[in-house]
mmCIF file of C-alpha atoms in Angstrom:
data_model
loop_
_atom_site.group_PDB
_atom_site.id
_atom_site.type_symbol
_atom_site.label_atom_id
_atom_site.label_comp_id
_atom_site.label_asym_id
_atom_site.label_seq_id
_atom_site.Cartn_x
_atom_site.Cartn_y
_atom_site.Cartn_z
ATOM 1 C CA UNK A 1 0.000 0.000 0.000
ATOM 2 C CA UNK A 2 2.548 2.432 -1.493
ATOM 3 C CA UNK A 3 -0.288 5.314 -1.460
ATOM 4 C CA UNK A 4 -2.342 4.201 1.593
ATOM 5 C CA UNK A 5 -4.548 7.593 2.376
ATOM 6 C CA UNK A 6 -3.562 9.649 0.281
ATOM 7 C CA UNK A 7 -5.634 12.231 -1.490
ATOM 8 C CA UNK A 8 -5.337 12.704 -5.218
ATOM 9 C CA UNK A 9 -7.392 14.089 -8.236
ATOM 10 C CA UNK A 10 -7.149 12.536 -11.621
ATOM 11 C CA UNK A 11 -8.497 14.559 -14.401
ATOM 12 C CA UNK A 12 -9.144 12.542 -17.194
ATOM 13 C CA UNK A 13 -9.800 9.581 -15.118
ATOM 14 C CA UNK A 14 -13.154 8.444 -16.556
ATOM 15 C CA UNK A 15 -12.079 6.435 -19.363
ATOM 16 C CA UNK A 16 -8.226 5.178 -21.327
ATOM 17 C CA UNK A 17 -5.403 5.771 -19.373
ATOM 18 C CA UNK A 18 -6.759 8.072 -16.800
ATOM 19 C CA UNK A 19 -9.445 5.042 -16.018
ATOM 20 C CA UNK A 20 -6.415 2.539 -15.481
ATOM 21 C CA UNK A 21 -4.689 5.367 -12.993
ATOM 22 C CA UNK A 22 -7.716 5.171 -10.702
ATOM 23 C CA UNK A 23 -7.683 1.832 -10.057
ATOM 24 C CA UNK A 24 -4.377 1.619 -9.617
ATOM 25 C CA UNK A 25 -4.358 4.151 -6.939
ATOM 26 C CA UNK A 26 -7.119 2.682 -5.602
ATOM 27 C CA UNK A 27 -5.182 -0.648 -5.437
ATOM 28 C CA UNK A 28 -2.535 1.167 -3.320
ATOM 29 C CA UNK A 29 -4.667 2.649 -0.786
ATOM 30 C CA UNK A 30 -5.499 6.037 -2.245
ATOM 31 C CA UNK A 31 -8.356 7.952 -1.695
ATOM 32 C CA UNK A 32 -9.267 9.198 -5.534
ATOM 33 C CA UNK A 33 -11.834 11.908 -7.295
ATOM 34 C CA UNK A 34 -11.898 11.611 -10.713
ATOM 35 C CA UNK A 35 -12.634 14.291 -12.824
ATOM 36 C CA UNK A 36 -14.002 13.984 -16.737
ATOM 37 C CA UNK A 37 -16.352 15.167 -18.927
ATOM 38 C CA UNK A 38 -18.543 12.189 -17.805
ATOM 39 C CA UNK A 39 -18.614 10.542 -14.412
ATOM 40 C CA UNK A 40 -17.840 7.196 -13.670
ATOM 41 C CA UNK A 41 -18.629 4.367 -11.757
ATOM 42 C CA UNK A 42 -17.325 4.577 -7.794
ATOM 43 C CA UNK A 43 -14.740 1.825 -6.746
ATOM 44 C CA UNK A 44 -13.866 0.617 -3.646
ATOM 45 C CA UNK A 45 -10.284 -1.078 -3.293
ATOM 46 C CA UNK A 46 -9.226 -4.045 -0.562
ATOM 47 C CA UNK A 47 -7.170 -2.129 1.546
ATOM 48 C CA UNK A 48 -9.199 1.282 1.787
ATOM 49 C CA UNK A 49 -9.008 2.921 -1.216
ATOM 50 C CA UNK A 50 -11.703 4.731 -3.147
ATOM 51 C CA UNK A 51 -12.558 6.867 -5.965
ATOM 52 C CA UNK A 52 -15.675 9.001 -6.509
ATOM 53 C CA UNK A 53 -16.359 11.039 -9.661
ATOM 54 C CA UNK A 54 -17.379 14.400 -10.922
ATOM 55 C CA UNK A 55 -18.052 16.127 -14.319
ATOM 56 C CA UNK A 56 -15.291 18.844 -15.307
ATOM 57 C CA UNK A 57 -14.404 20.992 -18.141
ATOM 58 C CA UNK A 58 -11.106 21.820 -17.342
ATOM 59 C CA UNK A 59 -10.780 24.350 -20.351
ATOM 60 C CA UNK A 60 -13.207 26.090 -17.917
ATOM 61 C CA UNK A 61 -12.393 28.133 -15.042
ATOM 62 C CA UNK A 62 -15.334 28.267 -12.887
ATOM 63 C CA UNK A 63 -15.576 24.499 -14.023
ATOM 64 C CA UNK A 64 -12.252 23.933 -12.220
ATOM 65 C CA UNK A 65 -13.023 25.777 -9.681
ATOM 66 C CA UNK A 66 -16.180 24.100 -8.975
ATOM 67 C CA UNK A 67 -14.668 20.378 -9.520
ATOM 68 C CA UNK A 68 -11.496 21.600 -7.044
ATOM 69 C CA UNK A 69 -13.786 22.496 -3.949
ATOM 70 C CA UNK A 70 -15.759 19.574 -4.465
ATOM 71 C CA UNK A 71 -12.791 17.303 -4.459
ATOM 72 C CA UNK A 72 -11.331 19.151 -1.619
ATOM 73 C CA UNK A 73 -14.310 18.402 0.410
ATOM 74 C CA UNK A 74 -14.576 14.432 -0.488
ATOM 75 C CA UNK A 75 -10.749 13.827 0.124
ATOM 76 C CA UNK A 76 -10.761 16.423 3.398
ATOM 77 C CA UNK A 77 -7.196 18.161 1.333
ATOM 78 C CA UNK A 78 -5.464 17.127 -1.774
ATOM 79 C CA UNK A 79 -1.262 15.091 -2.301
ATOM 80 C CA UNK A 80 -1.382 14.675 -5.756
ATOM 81 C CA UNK A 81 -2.648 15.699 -9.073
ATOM 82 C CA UNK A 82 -2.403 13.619 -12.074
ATOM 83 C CA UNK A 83 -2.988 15.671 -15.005
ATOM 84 C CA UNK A 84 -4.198 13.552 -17.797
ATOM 85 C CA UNK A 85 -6.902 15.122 -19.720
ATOM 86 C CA UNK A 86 -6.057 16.456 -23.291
ATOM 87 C CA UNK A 87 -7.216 15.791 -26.383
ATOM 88 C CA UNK A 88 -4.759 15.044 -29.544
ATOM 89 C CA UNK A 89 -6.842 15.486 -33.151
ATOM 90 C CA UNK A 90 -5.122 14.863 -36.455
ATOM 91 C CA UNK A 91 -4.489 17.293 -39.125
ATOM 92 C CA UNK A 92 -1.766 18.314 -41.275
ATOM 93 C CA UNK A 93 -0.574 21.916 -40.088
ATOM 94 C CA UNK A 94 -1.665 23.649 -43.251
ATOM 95 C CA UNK A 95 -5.025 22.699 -42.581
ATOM 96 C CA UNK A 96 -5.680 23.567 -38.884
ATOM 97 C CA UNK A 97 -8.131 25.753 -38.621
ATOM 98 C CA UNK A 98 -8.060 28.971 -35.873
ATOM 99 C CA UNK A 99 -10.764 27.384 -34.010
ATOM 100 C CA UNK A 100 -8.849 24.253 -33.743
ATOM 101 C CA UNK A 101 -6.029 25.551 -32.776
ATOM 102 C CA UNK A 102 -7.624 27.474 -30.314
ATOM 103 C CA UNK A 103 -9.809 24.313 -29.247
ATOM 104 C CA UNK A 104 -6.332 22.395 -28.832
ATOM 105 C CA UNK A 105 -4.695 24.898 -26.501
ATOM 106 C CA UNK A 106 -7.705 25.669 -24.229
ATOM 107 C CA UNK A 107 -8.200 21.497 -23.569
ATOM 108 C CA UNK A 108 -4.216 21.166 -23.149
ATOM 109 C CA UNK A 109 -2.430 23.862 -22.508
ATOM 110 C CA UNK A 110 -5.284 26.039 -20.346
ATOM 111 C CA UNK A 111 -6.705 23.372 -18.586
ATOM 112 C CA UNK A 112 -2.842 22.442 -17.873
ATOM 113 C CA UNK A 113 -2.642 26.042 -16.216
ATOM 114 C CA UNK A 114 -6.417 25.722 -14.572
ATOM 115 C CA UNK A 115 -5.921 22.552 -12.936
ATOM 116 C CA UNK A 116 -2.155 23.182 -11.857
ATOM 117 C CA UNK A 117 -2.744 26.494 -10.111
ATOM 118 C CA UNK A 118 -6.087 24.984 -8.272
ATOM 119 C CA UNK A 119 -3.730 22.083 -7.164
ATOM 120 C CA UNK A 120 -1.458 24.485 -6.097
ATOM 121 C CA UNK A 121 -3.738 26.401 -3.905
ATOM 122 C CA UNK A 122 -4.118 23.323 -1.939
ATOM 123 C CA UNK A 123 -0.792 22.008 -2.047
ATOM 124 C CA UNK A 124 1.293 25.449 -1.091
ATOM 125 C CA UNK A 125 0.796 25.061 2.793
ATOM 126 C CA UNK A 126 1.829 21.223 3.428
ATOM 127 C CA UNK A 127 2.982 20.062 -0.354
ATOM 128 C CA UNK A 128 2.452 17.681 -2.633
ATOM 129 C CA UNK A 129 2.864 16.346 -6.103
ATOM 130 C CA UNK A 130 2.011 17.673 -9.384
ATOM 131 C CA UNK A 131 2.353 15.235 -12.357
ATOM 132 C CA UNK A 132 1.318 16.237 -15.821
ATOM 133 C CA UNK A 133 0.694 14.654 -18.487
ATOM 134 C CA UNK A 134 2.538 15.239 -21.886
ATOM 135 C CA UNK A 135 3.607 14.035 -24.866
ATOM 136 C CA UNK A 136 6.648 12.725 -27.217
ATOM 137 C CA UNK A 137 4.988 15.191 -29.808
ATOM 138 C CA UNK A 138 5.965 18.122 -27.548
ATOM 139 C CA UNK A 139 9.944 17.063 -27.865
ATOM 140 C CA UNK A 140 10.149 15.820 -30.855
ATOM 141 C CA UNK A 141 7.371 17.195 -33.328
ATOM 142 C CA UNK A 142 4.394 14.699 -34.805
ATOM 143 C CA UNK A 143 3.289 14.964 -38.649
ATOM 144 C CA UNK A 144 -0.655 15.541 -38.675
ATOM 145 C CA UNK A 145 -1.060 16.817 -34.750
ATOM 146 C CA UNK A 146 1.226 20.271 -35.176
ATOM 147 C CA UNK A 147 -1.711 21.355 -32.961
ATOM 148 C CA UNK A 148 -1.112 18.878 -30.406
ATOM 149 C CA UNK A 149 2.840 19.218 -30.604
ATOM 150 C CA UNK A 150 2.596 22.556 -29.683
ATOM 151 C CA UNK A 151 0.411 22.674 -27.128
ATOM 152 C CA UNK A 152 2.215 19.761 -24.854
ATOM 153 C CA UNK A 153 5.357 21.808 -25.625
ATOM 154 C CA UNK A 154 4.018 24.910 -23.886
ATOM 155 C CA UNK A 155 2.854 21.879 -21.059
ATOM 156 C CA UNK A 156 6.293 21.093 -20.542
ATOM 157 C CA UNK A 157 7.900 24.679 -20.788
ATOM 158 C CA UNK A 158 4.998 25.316 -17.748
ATOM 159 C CA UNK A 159 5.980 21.863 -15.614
ATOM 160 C CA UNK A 160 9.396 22.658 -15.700
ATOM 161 C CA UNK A 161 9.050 26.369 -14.460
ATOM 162 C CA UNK A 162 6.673 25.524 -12.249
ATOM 163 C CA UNK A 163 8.846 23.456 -10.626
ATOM 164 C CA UNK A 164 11.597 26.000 -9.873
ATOM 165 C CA UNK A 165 9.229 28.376 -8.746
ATOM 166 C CA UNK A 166 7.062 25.831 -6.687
ATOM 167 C CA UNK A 167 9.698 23.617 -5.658
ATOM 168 C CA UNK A 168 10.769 25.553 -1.897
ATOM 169 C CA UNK A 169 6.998 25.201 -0.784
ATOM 170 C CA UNK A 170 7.814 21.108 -1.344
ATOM 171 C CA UNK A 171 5.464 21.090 -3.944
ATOM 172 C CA UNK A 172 6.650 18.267 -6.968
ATOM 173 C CA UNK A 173 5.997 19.053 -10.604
ATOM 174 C CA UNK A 174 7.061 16.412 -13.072
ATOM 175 C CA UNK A 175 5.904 15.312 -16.336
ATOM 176 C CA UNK A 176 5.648 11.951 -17.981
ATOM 177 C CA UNK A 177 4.989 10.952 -22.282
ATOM 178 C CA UNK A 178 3.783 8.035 -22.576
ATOM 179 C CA UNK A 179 3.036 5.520 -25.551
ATOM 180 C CA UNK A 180 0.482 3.209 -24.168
ATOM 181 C CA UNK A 181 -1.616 0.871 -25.873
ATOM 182 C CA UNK A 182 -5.802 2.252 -25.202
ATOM 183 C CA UNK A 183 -8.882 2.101 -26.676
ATOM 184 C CA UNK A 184 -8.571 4.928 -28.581
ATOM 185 C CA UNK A 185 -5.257 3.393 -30.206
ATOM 186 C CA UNK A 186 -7.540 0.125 -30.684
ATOM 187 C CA UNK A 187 -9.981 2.276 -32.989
ATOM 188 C CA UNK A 188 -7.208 3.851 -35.121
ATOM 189 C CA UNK A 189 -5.860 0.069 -35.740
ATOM 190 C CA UNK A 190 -9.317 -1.007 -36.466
ATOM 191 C CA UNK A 191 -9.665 2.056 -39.167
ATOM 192 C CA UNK A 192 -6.335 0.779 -40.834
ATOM 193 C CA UNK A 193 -7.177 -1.577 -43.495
ATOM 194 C CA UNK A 194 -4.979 -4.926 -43.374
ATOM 195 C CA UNK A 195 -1.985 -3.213 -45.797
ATOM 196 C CA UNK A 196 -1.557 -0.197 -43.432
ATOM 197 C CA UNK A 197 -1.985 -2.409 -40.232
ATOM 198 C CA UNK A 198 1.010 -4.269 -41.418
ATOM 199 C CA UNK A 199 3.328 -1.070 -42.259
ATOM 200 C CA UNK A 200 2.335 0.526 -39.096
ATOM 201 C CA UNK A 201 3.162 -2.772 -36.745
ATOM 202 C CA UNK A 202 6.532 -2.776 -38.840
ATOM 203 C CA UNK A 203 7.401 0.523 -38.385
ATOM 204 C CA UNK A 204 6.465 0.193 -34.413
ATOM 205 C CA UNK A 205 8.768 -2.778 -34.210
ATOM 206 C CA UNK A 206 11.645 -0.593 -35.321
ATOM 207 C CA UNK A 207 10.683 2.112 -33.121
ATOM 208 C CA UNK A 208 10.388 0.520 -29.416
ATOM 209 C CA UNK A 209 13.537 -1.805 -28.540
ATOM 210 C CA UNK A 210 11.576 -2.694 -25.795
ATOM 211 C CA UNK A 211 8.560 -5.280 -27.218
ATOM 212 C CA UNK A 212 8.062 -3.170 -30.296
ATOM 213 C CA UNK A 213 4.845 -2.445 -29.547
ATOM 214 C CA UNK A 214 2.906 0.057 -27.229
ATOM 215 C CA UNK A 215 2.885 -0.251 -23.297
ATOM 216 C CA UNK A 216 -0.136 -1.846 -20.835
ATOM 217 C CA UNK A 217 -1.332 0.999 -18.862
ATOM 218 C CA UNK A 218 -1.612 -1.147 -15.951
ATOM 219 C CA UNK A 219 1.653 -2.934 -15.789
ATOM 220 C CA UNK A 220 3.930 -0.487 -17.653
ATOM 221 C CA UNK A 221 2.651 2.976 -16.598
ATOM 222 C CA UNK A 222 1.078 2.596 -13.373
ATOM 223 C CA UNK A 223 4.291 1.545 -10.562
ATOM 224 C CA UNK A 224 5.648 4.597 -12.226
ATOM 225 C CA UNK A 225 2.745 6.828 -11.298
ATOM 226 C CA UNK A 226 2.460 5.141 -8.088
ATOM 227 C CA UNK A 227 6.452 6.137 -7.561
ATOM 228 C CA UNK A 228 5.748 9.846 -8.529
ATOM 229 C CA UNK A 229 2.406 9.671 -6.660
ATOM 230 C CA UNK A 230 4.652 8.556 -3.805
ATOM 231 C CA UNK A 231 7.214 9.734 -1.460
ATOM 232 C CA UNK A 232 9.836 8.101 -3.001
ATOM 233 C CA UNK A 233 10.226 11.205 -5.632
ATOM 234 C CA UNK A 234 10.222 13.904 -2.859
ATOM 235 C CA UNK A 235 13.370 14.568 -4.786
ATOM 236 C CA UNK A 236 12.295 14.382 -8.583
ATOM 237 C CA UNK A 237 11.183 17.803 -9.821
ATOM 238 C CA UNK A 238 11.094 19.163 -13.451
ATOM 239 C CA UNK A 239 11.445 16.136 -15.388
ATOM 240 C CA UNK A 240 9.909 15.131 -18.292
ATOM 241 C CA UNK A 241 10.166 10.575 -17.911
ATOM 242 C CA UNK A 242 9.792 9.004 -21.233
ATOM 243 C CA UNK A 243 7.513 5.481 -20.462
ATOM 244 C CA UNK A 244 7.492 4.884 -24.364
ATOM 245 C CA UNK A 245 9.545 1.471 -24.345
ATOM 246 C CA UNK A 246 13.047 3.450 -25.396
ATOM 247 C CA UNK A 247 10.800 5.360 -28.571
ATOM 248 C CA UNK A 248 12.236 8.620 -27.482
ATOM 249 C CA UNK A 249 15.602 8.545 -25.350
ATOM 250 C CA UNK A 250 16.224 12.016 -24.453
ATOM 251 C CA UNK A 251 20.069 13.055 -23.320
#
């Protein structure tokens, strides 16, 4: 029971990868409000953990706000808050439209800012840990989501200020990029047609020494969550940890 009482928020957490980060929180003891567009069903874990759920916009202040106090009152005070809401559409960067754009940086990159500095209200008195979530696009650039690329690039530009300037209250900010096999990844594989499908798990294979193939959320991305949750990285600040299977090694 690596997390046993602690109190953490995961936005995001109602279906995908956020959905796998509840219950493995709730595994480890934590006490867990998850925040999404839709609720989701409460769990109850072995060993005294729970989650409970509430609808947020979190490109929406007084949404954030709202969702925050709430939380704050089911968990009695926040440790943690996993970041993992975003949304990543495709289009080639000639095409994105102004609304798009704007659409992709008020999901990512404001409700990175919203949900941070309502975390940090709670956190700046006793503190805590902040982990974000962003993506290899943001380091490296990704055809069709320029969009995307950008706006996790301003996410990790924030995490790692943040972090210097939050860091003497004992407040953690870190950021991980994942490449994790969901449902969402399940429907683009299902829109491939057999030819593409075979090109794509080629191309994969030559991309991740480790497997070759995208990560289980539960056994590949979770104990490193749980770690960050934890208070084995009082020490980790600022960092932006790859869990990609070796796709992007960063010096």
């Amino acid at each position: 029971m690596q997390l046993a009482g602690k109190r953490i928020i995961v936005t995001g957490g109602g279906r995908g990868i956020g959905a796998a980060m509840v219950q493995a929180f709730v595994d480890e003891g934590a006490h867990v409000v998850s925040l999404d567009l839709g609720q989701s069903a409460d769990l109850a874990g072995a060993d005294g953990g729970w989650s409970t759920s509430r609808t947020c916009d979190i490109a929406d202040r007084h949404s954030v706000d709202a969702a925050f106090e709430w939380a704050d009152q089911q968990l009695d005070g926040l440790d943690v808050l996993m970041h993992a809401a975003g949304i990543a559409p495709n289009a080639r960067a000639e095409a994105i439209s102004l609304d798009e754009w704007e659409q992709v940086f008020a999901v990512n990159t404001r409700g990175t800012f919203l949900t941070n500095r309502a975390a940090y209200e709670r956190l700046k008195h006793a503190g805590g840990r902040i982990i974000n979530f962003a993506s290899a696009a943001g380091v490296v650039g990704q055809p069709g989501k320029a969009h995307y690329a950008a706006s996790k690039g301003a996410v990790l530009a924030w995490t790692r200020t943040v972090a210097r300037e939050w860091g003497p209250l004992g407040i953690t900010v870190n950021a991980i990029a994942p490449a994790m096999w969901t449902p969402m990844y399940e429907a683009t594989r299902a829109s491939m047609s057999g030819e593409q499908l075979a090109q794509h798990d080629a191309f994969m294979a030559g991309q991740l020494p480790l497997g070759g193939r995208l990560g289980d959320p539960a056994r590949d991305l979770a104990p490193v969550l749980v770690f960050l949750a934890g208070e084995g990285s009082r020490f980790v600040t600022g960092q932006t940890l790859m869990i990609d299977g070796g796709m992007v090694m960063l010096s």
